[in-house]
Tab-separated table of C-alpha atoms and ligand atoms in Angstrom:
chain	number	residue	atom	x	y	z
M	1	MET	CA	131.918	65.071	83.543
M	2	VAL	CA	134.513	67.806	84.141
M	3	SER	CA	137.871	66.595	85.438
M	4	PRO	CA	140.431	66.578	86.833
M	5	GLY	CA	141.013	69.043	89.646
M	6	GLY	CA	137.674	68.721	91.424
M	7	ASP	CA	135.704	71.814	92.270
M	8	ALA	CA	137.068	75.309	91.836
M	9	PRO	CA	138.109	77.448	94.789
M	10	ASN	CA	135.274	78.942	96.752
M	11	ALA	CA	136.341	82.501	95.917
M	12	THR	CA	134.543	82.428	92.565
M	13	LEU	CA	132.233	79.435	92.683
M	14	CYS	CA	128.513	79.810	93.295
M	15	VAL	CA	126.234	76.817	93.710
M	16	LEU	CA	123.263	78.518	92.028
M	17	PRO	CA	124.049	77.752	88.346
M	18	TRP	CA	123.841	74.051	89.287
M	19	ILE	CA	120.570	74.083	91.204
M	20	HIS	CA	118.622	77.197	90.382
M	21	LEU	CA	117.016	79.408	87.768
M	22	CYS	CA	115.671	82.925	88.139
M	23	ALA	CA	112.938	84.279	85.873
M	24	SER	CA	112.653	88.059	86.057
M	25	ILE	CA	109.446	90.088	86.112
M	26	ASP	CA	109.785	90.938	82.414
M	27	GLY	CA	110.631	87.453	81.190
M	28	VAL	CA	114.441	87.305	81.080
M	29	TYR	CA	116.102	84.306	82.710
M	30	GLY	CA	119.002	84.754	85.083
M	31	ARG	CA	121.676	82.817	86.936
M	32	CYS	CA	120.119	84.432	90.019
M	33	CYS	CA	118.233	87.617	90.906
M	34	VAL	CA	121.385	89.779	90.839
M	35	ASP	CA	122.629	88.466	87.485
M	36	ASP	CA	124.010	91.571	85.792
M	37	ALA	CA	123.015	90.316	82.331
M	38	MET	CA	119.341	89.843	83.257
M	39	TYR	CA	118.337	93.473	83.750
M	40	HIS	CA	117.468	95.734	80.830
M	41	ASN	CA	116.152	98.717	82.784
M	42	GLU	CA	117.609	101.177	80.273
M	43	LEU	CA	115.055	99.988	77.683
M	44	TYR	CA	112.260	101.291	79.888
M	45	GLN	CA	113.823	104.780	79.858
M	46	GLN	CA	113.276	105.142	76.084
M	47	GLU	CA	110.527	107.454	74.868
M	48	GLU	CA	109.935	105.399	71.700
M	49	GLU	CA	109.541	101.642	71.927
M	50	PRO	CA	113.050	100.246	71.440
M	51	VAL	CA	114.152	96.928	70.002
M	52	PHE	CA	114.143	94.559	72.966
M	53	ALA	CA	117.614	93.171	72.279
M	54	LEU	CA	118.777	90.745	74.959
M	55	ASN	CA	122.179	91.288	76.536
M	56	ASP	CA	124.652	88.929	74.835
M	57	ASP	CA	125.403	87.338	78.193
M	58	ALA	CA	121.763	86.789	79.239
M	59	ILE	CA	120.558	83.235	79.744
M	60	GLY	CA	117.540	83.602	77.437
M	61	CYS	CA	113.958	84.833	77.458
M	62	SER	CA	110.500	83.371	77.909
M	63	PRO	CA	108.018	82.996	75.028
M	64	GLY	CA	105.548	85.381	76.699
M	65	SER	CA	108.075	88.176	77.120
M	66	ARG	CA	108.463	91.329	75.079
M	67	TYR	CA	111.984	90.091	74.194
M	68	ALA	CA	110.703	86.989	72.369
M	69	LYS	CA	109.872	88.792	69.110
M	70	ASP	CA	113.303	90.471	68.829
M	71	ASN	CA	115.372	87.450	69.940
M	72	PRO	CA	113.603	84.418	68.425
M	73	ASP	CA	116.705	82.214	68.629
M	74	ARG	CA	117.025	82.797	72.385
M	75	VAL	CA	113.467	82.002	73.439
M	76	ALA	CA	113.400	79.044	75.817
M	77	GLY	CA	111.430	77.279	78.495
M	78	ILE	CA	112.942	77.070	81.988
M	79	ALA	CA	114.452	73.584	81.532
M	80	GLU	CA	116.103	74.595	78.258
M	81	ALA	CA	117.318	77.908	79.714
M	82	PHE	CA	118.995	76.012	82.568
M	83	ASN	CA	121.302	74.495	79.944
M	84	SER	CA	121.520	77.424	77.552
M	85	PRO	CA	124.975	78.156	76.071
M	86	ASN	CA	125.610	81.023	78.511
M	87	MET	CA	124.605	78.951	81.529
M	88	LYS	CA	126.911	76.105	80.468
M	89	ARG	CA	129.762	78.543	79.922
M	90	THR	CA	129.141	80.041	83.376
M	91	ARG	CA	129.546	76.649	85.072
M	92	LEU	CA	132.770	75.880	83.241
M	93	THR	CA	134.199	79.343	84.014
M	94	MET	CA	133.402	78.927	87.701
M	95	LEU	CA	134.909	75.436	87.784
M	96	ARG	CA	138.122	76.893	86.354
M	97	GLY	CA	138.190	79.268	89.333
M	98	GLU	CA	137.591	82.363	87.209
M	99	ARG	CA	135.204	85.225	87.869
M	100	VAL	CA	132.037	85.357	85.764
M	101	ASP	CA	131.181	88.773	84.285
M	102	ALA	CA	127.466	88.444	84.991
M	103	CYS	CA	128.239	87.851	88.694
M	104	LYS	CA	130.047	91.157	89.190
M	105	TYR	CA	127.449	92.446	91.638
M	106	CYS	CA	128.421	89.749	94.159
M	107	TYR	CA	132.176	90.095	93.637
M	108	PHE	CA	131.863	93.881	93.960
M	109	ARG	CA	130.120	93.580	97.329
M	110	GLU	CA	132.686	91.090	98.567
M	111	ASP	CA	135.520	93.382	97.438
M	112	HIS	CA	133.962	96.189	99.516
M	113	GLY	CA	133.324	94.307	102.725
M	114	ALA	CA	129.600	93.650	102.182
M	115	GLN	CA	127.905	90.247	102.186
M	116	SER	CA	127.085	88.855	98.760
M	117	TYR	CA	124.191	86.653	97.695
M	118	ARG	CA	126.842	84.179	96.481
M	119	GLN	CA	128.304	83.882	99.979
M	120	SER	CA	124.987	83.459	101.761
M	121	ILE	CA	123.646	80.952	99.233
M	122	ASN	CA	126.868	78.896	99.332
M	123	ARG	CA	126.470	78.713	103.106
M	124	ARG	CA	122.846	77.602	102.807
M	125	PHE	CA	123.650	74.926	100.189
M	126	GLU	CA	127.110	73.979	101.495
M	127	HIS	CA	126.268	70.290	101.121
M	128	GLU	CA	125.752	70.782	97.367
M	129	LEU	CA	129.151	72.402	96.770
M	130	ASP	CA	131.199	69.211	96.855
M	131	GLY	CA	130.910	67.277	93.652
M	132	LEU	CA	129.707	70.028	91.332
M	133	ALA	CA	132.444	69.163	88.832
M	134	ALA	CA	131.369	65.524	88.840
M	135	ARG	CA	127.797	66.540	87.987
M	136	THR	CA	128.889	68.703	85.061
M	137	ASP	CA	129.280	67.351	81.526
M	138	ALA	CA	132.348	68.406	79.538
M	139	ASP	CA	130.308	71.059	77.694
M	140	GLY	CA	128.865	72.465	80.960
M	141	THR	CA	125.507	70.673	80.837
M	142	VAL	CA	123.831	69.601	84.088
M	143	GLU	CA	121.217	66.912	83.506
M	144	ASP	CA	119.015	67.647	86.558
M	145	PHE	CA	115.988	69.934	86.718
M	146	PRO	CA	116.767	73.029	88.845
M	147	PHE	CA	115.187	72.200	92.198
M	148	PHE	CA	115.278	75.831	93.386
M	149	LEU	CA	113.257	78.351	91.356
M	150	ASP	CA	112.816	82.099	91.653
M	151	ILE	CA	110.019	82.989	89.256
M	152	ARG	CA	108.812	86.589	89.533
M	153	PHE	CA	105.195	86.299	88.499
M	154	GLY	CA	104.989	89.844	87.219
M	155	ASN	CA	105.396	93.289	88.692
M	156	THR	CA	101.993	93.863	90.309
M	157	CYS	CA	102.595	95.909	93.414
M	158	ASN	CA	100.593	98.306	95.577
M	159	LEU	CA	103.609	100.404	96.695
M	160	ARG	CA	106.100	102.852	95.219
M	161	CYS	CA	109.090	102.476	97.504
M	162	VAL	CA	111.578	105.291	97.011
M	163	MET	CA	114.481	102.987	96.110
M	164	CYS	CA	112.356	100.853	93.754
M	165	THR	CA	111.348	101.613	90.193
M	166	TYR	CA	109.374	100.694	87.088
M	167	PRO	CA	109.337	97.982	85.732
M	168	VAL	CA	109.818	96.272	89.139
M	169	SER	CA	106.637	97.813	90.587
M	170	SER	CA	103.392	98.375	88.643
M	171	ALA	CA	102.506	101.171	91.087
M	172	TRP	CA	105.643	102.993	89.938
M	173	GLY	CA	104.542	102.201	86.360
M	174	ALA	CA	101.097	103.726	86.958
M	175	LYS	CA	102.807	106.991	87.911
M	176	GLN	CA	105.696	107.096	85.493
M	177	ARG	CA	106.452	104.907	82.481
M	178	PRO	CA	106.918	105.271	78.727
M	179	ALA	CA	103.645	105.463	76.782
M	180	TRP	CA	104.438	102.299	74.759
M	181	SER	CA	104.625	100.097	77.851
M	182	SER	CA	101.900	98.904	80.215
M	183	ALA	CA	102.085	99.460	83.975
M	184	VAL	CA	101.456	95.778	84.732
M	185	ILE	CA	103.841	93.214	83.258
M	186	ASP	CA	103.281	89.463	83.636
M	187	PRO	CA	105.001	87.282	81.002
M	188	TYR	CA	104.320	83.903	82.672
M	189	ARG	CA	100.623	83.797	83.509
M	190	ALA	CA	99.559	82.574	80.033
M	191	ASP	CA	102.774	80.643	79.243
M	192	GLU	CA	101.303	77.158	78.809
M	193	GLU	CA	104.692	75.544	78.238
M	194	LEU	CA	105.926	76.920	81.571
M	195	TRP	CA	102.900	75.599	83.447
M	196	GLN	CA	103.261	72.186	81.799
M	197	THR	CA	106.982	72.087	82.716
M	198	LEU	CA	106.176	73.030	86.313
M	199	ARG	CA	103.487	70.337	86.453
M	200	ASP	CA	105.760	67.670	84.912
M	201	ASN	CA	108.595	68.496	87.314
M	202	ALA	CA	106.580	69.351	90.425
M	203	HIS	CA	108.003	66.271	92.199
M	204	LEU	CA	111.560	67.645	91.732
M	205	ILE	CA	110.954	71.131	93.131
M	206	ARG	CA	112.454	71.608	96.606
M	207	ARG	CA	112.647	75.355	97.094
M	208	LEU	CA	110.812	78.406	95.753
M	209	TYR	CA	111.645	82.034	96.326
M	210	PHE	CA	108.992	84.638	95.625
M	211	ALA	CA	109.468	88.376	95.279
M	212	GLY	CA	108.297	90.649	92.506
M	213	GLY	CA	106.370	92.977	92.454
M	214	GLU	CA	104.456	91.928	95.513
M	215	PRO	CA	104.051	88.133	95.703
M	216	PHE	CA	100.811	88.250	97.700
M	217	LEU	CA	99.244	90.127	94.773
M	218	GLN	CA	100.515	87.827	92.000
M	219	PRO	CA	98.010	85.386	90.446
M	220	GLY	CA	100.923	83.235	89.155
M	221	HIS	CA	102.338	82.829	92.661
M	222	PHE	CA	99.035	81.485	93.962
M	223	ALA	CA	98.621	79.263	90.883
M	224	LEU	CA	102.026	77.644	91.552
M	225	LEU	CA	101.268	77.039	95.235
M	226	GLU	CA	97.927	75.505	94.253
M	227	LEU	CA	99.585	73.324	91.583
M	228	LEU	CA	101.997	71.929	94.189
M	229	VAL	CA	99.192	71.245	96.646
M	230	GLU	CA	97.006	69.644	93.977
M	231	THR	CA	99.807	67.358	92.696
M	232	GLY	CA	100.684	66.259	96.248
M	233	ASN	CA	104.196	67.756	96.166
M	234	ALA	CA	103.818	70.753	98.472
M	235	GLY	CA	105.173	68.813	101.450
M	236	ASN	CA	108.622	68.583	99.787
M	237	VAL	CA	108.928	72.311	99.177
M	238	ASP	CA	110.474	75.094	101.268
M	239	LEU	CA	108.944	78.476	100.458
M	240	SER	CA	110.782	81.706	100.976
M	241	TYR	CA	109.569	85.238	100.328
M	242	ASN	CA	110.239	88.874	100.337
M	243	SER	CA	106.929	90.621	100.865
M	244	ASN	CA	105.905	94.146	101.729
M	245	LEU	CA	103.246	92.697	104.089
M	246	THR	CA	100.895	95.567	103.392
M	247	VAL	CA	98.286	93.367	101.687
M	248	SER	CA	96.231	90.668	103.344
M	249	PRO	CA	98.146	87.396	103.678
M	250	ASP	CA	94.949	85.348	104.279
M	251	ARG	CA	94.877	83.500	100.938
M	252	ALA	CA	98.528	82.493	101.312
M	253	MET	CA	98.007	81.485	104.940
M	254	ALA	CA	95.342	79.005	103.871
M	255	LEU	CA	97.901	77.290	101.594
M	256	PHE	CA	101.003	77.444	103.820
M	257	PRO	CA	100.176	74.460	106.072
M	258	HIS	CA	100.670	72.142	103.057
M	259	PHE	CA	104.313	73.134	102.614
M	260	LYS	CA	107.462	71.794	104.245
M	261	SER	CA	108.464	75.218	105.540
M	262	VAL	CA	107.688	78.870	104.948
M	263	GLY	CA	110.009	81.806	105.636
M	264	ILE	CA	109.107	85.432	104.980
M	265	GLY	CA	111.502	88.338	104.908
M	266	ALA	CA	109.102	91.175	105.723
M	267	SER	CA	110.500	94.285	104.086
M	268	CYS	CA	110.836	96.874	106.808
M	269	ASP	CA	112.974	99.919	106.103
M	270	GLY	CA	112.054	101.939	109.156
M	271	VAL	CA	109.528	102.277	111.947
M	272	GLY	CA	106.310	104.352	111.748
M	273	GLU	CA	106.847	107.558	109.791
M	274	VAL	CA	110.209	106.436	108.309
M	275	PHE	CA	108.623	103.166	107.110
M	276	GLU	CA	105.851	105.146	105.392
M	277	ARG	CA	108.298	107.688	103.923
M	278	ILE	CA	110.332	104.924	102.245
M	279	ARG	CA	107.593	102.412	101.467
M	280	VAL	CA	105.266	104.900	99.779
M	281	GLY	CA	101.608	103.822	99.931
M	282	GLY	CA	102.199	101.432	102.819
M	283	GLN	CA	100.820	101.845	106.325
M	284	TRP	CA	102.994	100.944	109.286
M	285	SER	CA	99.995	99.789	111.371
M	286	MET	CA	98.825	97.430	108.614
M	287	PHE	CA	102.351	96.048	108.194
M	288	VAL	CA	102.581	95.320	111.930
M	289	ASP	CA	99.125	93.675	112.001
M	290	ASN	CA	99.960	91.407	109.037
M	291	LEU	CA	103.358	90.556	110.457
M	292	ARG	CA	101.928	89.559	113.845
M	293	LYS	CA	99.208	87.492	112.168
M	294	LEU	CA	101.686	85.628	109.942
M	295	ARG	CA	104.076	84.976	112.806
M	296	THR	CA	101.524	82.751	114.475
M	297	GLN	CA	101.933	80.344	111.555
M	298	VAL	CA	105.303	80.762	109.796
M	299	ASP	CA	108.851	82.068	110.266
M	300	VAL	CA	109.016	85.833	109.717
M	301	TRP	CA	112.020	88.123	109.976
M	302	LEU	CA	112.587	91.795	109.181
M	303	GLN	CA	114.283	92.432	105.841
M	304	VAL	CA	115.913	95.845	105.871
M	305	SER	CA	117.453	97.659	102.903
M	306	PRO	CA	119.890	100.095	104.548
M	307	GLN	CA	120.042	103.423	102.732
M	308	ARG	CA	120.543	107.101	103.492
M	309	ILE	CA	116.958	107.705	104.621
M	310	ASN	CA	116.933	104.961	107.256
M	311	LEU	CA	120.526	105.026	108.484
M	312	TRP	CA	119.430	106.961	111.574
M	313	ASP	CA	116.355	104.771	112.116
M	314	LEU	CA	118.125	101.394	112.180
M	315	ARG	CA	118.213	101.572	115.986
M	316	ASN	CA	114.398	101.858	116.039
M	317	VAL	CA	114.051	98.913	113.645
M	318	LEU	CA	116.327	96.823	115.878
M	319	GLU	CA	114.391	97.890	119.010
M	320	PHE	CA	111.108	96.927	117.335
M	321	ALA	CA	112.584	93.548	116.356
M	322	ARG	CA	113.854	92.944	119.892
M	323	THR	CA	110.507	93.805	121.468
M	324	ASP	CA	108.698	91.487	119.057
M	325	GLY	CA	111.381	88.750	119.204
M	326	LEU	CA	112.151	88.934	115.477
M	327	ASN	CA	115.375	88.255	113.603
M	328	VAL	CA	116.676	90.993	111.340
M	329	ASP	CA	118.519	90.790	108.024
M	330	LEU	CA	120.291	94.044	107.115
M	331	SER	CA	122.499	92.621	104.379
M	332	ASN	CA	120.648	94.038	101.345
M	333	VAL	CA	122.435	97.386	101.246
M	334	VAL	CA	121.043	99.784	98.624
M	335	GLN	CA	123.585	100.591	95.904
M	336	TRP	CA	121.220	102.067	93.376
M	337	PRO	CA	119.822	104.745	93.097
M	338	GLU	CA	123.198	106.287	93.948
M	339	ASP	CA	121.752	109.282	95.774
M	340	LEU	CA	120.043	106.930	98.249
M	341	SER	CA	123.125	104.832	98.832
M	342	VAL	CA	125.058	105.369	102.082
M	343	ALA	CA	128.183	105.479	99.907
M	344	SER	CA	127.026	108.871	98.594
M	345	LEU	CA	127.002	110.528	102.049
M	346	PRO	CA	129.410	113.434	102.506
M	347	GLN	CA	132.559	112.586	104.504
M	348	ASP	CA	131.481	114.355	107.721
M	349	GLU	CA	128.184	112.454	107.753
M	350	LYS	CA	130.034	109.209	107.068
M	351	ALA	CA	132.088	109.900	110.194
M	352	ARG	CA	128.933	110.451	112.295
M	353	ALA	CA	127.275	107.388	110.763
M	354	THR	CA	130.373	105.307	111.480
M	355	ALA	CA	130.126	106.261	115.166
M	356	GLU	CA	126.409	105.386	115.244
M	357	LEU	CA	126.984	102.035	113.513
M	358	THR	CA	129.882	101.204	115.827
M	359	ASP	CA	127.634	101.887	118.813
M	360	LEU	CA	124.827	99.760	117.346
M	361	ILE	CA	127.240	96.909	116.629
M	362	ALA	CA	128.433	96.930	120.255
M	363	TRP	CA	124.806	96.864	121.427
M	364	CYS	CA	124.039	93.867	119.152
M	365	VAL	CA	127.176	92.046	120.340
M	366	ASP	CA	126.113	92.572	123.991
M	367	LEU	CA	122.747	91.016	123.127
M	368	GLY	CA	124.440	88.075	121.386
M	369	TRP	CA	122.837	89.239	118.129
M	370	ASP	CA	125.569	88.040	115.776
M	371	LYS	CA	123.837	88.363	112.397
M	372	PRO	CA	122.740	92.034	112.773
M	373	ALA	CA	126.185	92.850	114.225
M	374	ALA	CA	127.887	91.285	111.190
M	375	ASP	CA	125.494	92.981	108.742
M	376	LEU	CA	126.066	96.381	110.365
M	377	GLY	CA	129.829	95.817	110.222
M	378	ALA	CA	129.528	95.067	106.508
M	379	LEU	CA	127.370	98.182	106.024
M	380	ARG	CA	130.010	100.305	107.792
M	381	SER	CA	132.827	98.920	105.590
M	382	PHE	CA	130.743	99.300	102.457
M	383	MET	CA	129.929	102.938	103.257
M	384	ASN	CA	133.531	103.826	104.045
M	385	SER	CA	135.262	101.935	101.253
M	386	LEU	CA	133.274	103.467	98.451
M	387	ASP	CA	133.061	106.543	96.401
M	388	PRO	CA	129.639	107.112	94.762
M	389	ALA	CA	131.263	106.929	91.328
M	390	ASP	CA	132.186	103.295	92.053
M	391	LEU	CA	128.630	102.132	92.595
M	392	VAL	CA	127.388	99.301	90.388
M	393	ASP	CA	123.866	99.451	88.999
M	394	GLU	CA	122.204	96.215	90.118
M	395	GLY	CA	118.671	96.862	88.866
M	396	ALA	CA	116.400	96.442	91.888
M	397	SER	CA	116.571	92.989	93.351
C	401	SAM	C1	111.889	94.325	94.906
C	401	SAM	S1	111.246	93.795	96.432
C	401	SAM	C2	110.009	92.631	95.915
C	401	SAM	C3	109.251	91.982	97.048
C	401	SAM	C4	108.298	92.840	97.829
C	401	SAM	N1	107.558	93.732	97.028
C	401	SAM	C5	109.037	93.579	98.926
C	401	SAM	O1	109.107	94.794	98.897
C	401	SAM	O2	109.534	92.890	99.813
C	401	SAM	C6	112.473	92.737	97.157
C	401	SAM	C7	113.400	93.428	98.123
C	401	SAM	O3	114.219	94.326	97.391
C	401	SAM	C8	114.387	95.485	98.170
C	401	SAM	N2	114.728	96.588	97.277
C	401	SAM	C9	113.914	97.361	96.539
C	401	SAM	N3	114.612	98.274	95.845
C	401	SAM	C10	115.910	98.075	96.143
C	401	SAM	C11	117.136	98.705	95.759
C	401	SAM	N4	117.154	99.733	94.927
C	401	SAM	N5	118.292	98.207	96.280
C	401	SAM	C12	118.288	97.164	97.136
C	401	SAM	N6	117.158	96.535	97.539
C	401	SAM	C13	115.998	96.984	97.048
C	401	SAM	C14	113.069	95.646	98.869
C	401	SAM	O4	113.172	96.474	100.010
C	401	SAM	C15	112.731	94.218	99.211
C	401	SAM	O5	113.242	93.853	100.482
C	402	SF4	S1	110.288	97.295	96.938
C	402	SF4	FE1	108.661	95.797	96.813
C	402	SF4	S2	106.924	96.827	97.763
C	402	SF4	FE2	108.373	98.373	97.278
C	402	SF4	S3	107.705	99.146	95.275
C	402	SF4	FE3	109.312	97.617	94.942
C	402	SF4	S4	108.223	95.746	94.579
C	402	SF4	FE4	106.775	97.152	95.553
């Protein structure tokens, strides 16, 4: 147990390293989905197959990943990865009140007026924040199984959104990837140790977040839902998603009634033509049909990634949400690719966009729509406080 001094100040601490593990689409484990040490996108830019060396600060890699061969001493299952040397060091650094290098994406957003994942997750799990030090062994070990998992069961996706990329989307991979790599990546489907660990600990799982790729196309996602139903544990589990909602949700809808709760952030970066321009391969009408069908059963909100192309369509997205009685989350501001980021707008356009955002914020405030008003305020500060050269490459979340 770490003592004395209790928990570190909230300015650096994040609850996730105590309760959560992320497993990326290509088999690298992370402190969360914006862990700077988890992404190795530069490897996929190489013409010849490179050595898949893991970042020194990464948590580890799964046995079914391409990294396993080149980093045999850092291959781990999810329970082992949760207490890997880098994860233990992260907890101790946070408890000392220091910033963690791998968490720079969150600190960067906070420093520029935008919401960070750290802030929103600390709010959601506020009750877990007290007593983290008491649950931490002197070497940083936490004995519990992580009750909140974000396992990206591969990159299968039907779309090629303009701000997304390979290896995150197999549809991007089908169009453009190095010859040595396959379009579809799925390191977990045949990982027997992972499936045994999930089965053995199914009674401890409380929350799952699914993204990808497109979760409603991932065999591993359905296999995990079915495992939880079959073992009688689904009723303890909150499910949360980001989905493009352009594929049929019927199979998932048949499983959802077994779960404690289901929330879906339906990715919506514009209305009609703007939606289709950004979410390439998707049809607005199909998105709306799927969204309205799902809403009859589970909580659905619009998940917007503000960027240059949709800055002038945010009003339409908000109007659509108001007409359909939907909440909107606009906090996931695009930083990368730089040319799509609002931070890369020329100064005169930033001035016009500032006026538009200010007007939208006033409209949201009049409607009592606090969350979109706050998100738009953060977007405005982010846009105005940044030079494109300052942008941090996050990988795509
Ligand atoms: C990678 S997607 C995976 C889940 C699903 N395919 C979807 O689109 O919702 C998760 C979220 O990341 C967003 N996203 C994609 N590329 C991004 C980028 N470059 N910057 C910020 N968010 C991005 C998407 O819009 C989506 O809301
Ligand atoms: S953002 Fe989602 S839907 Fe779009 S290409 Fe990426 S993974 Fe697919």
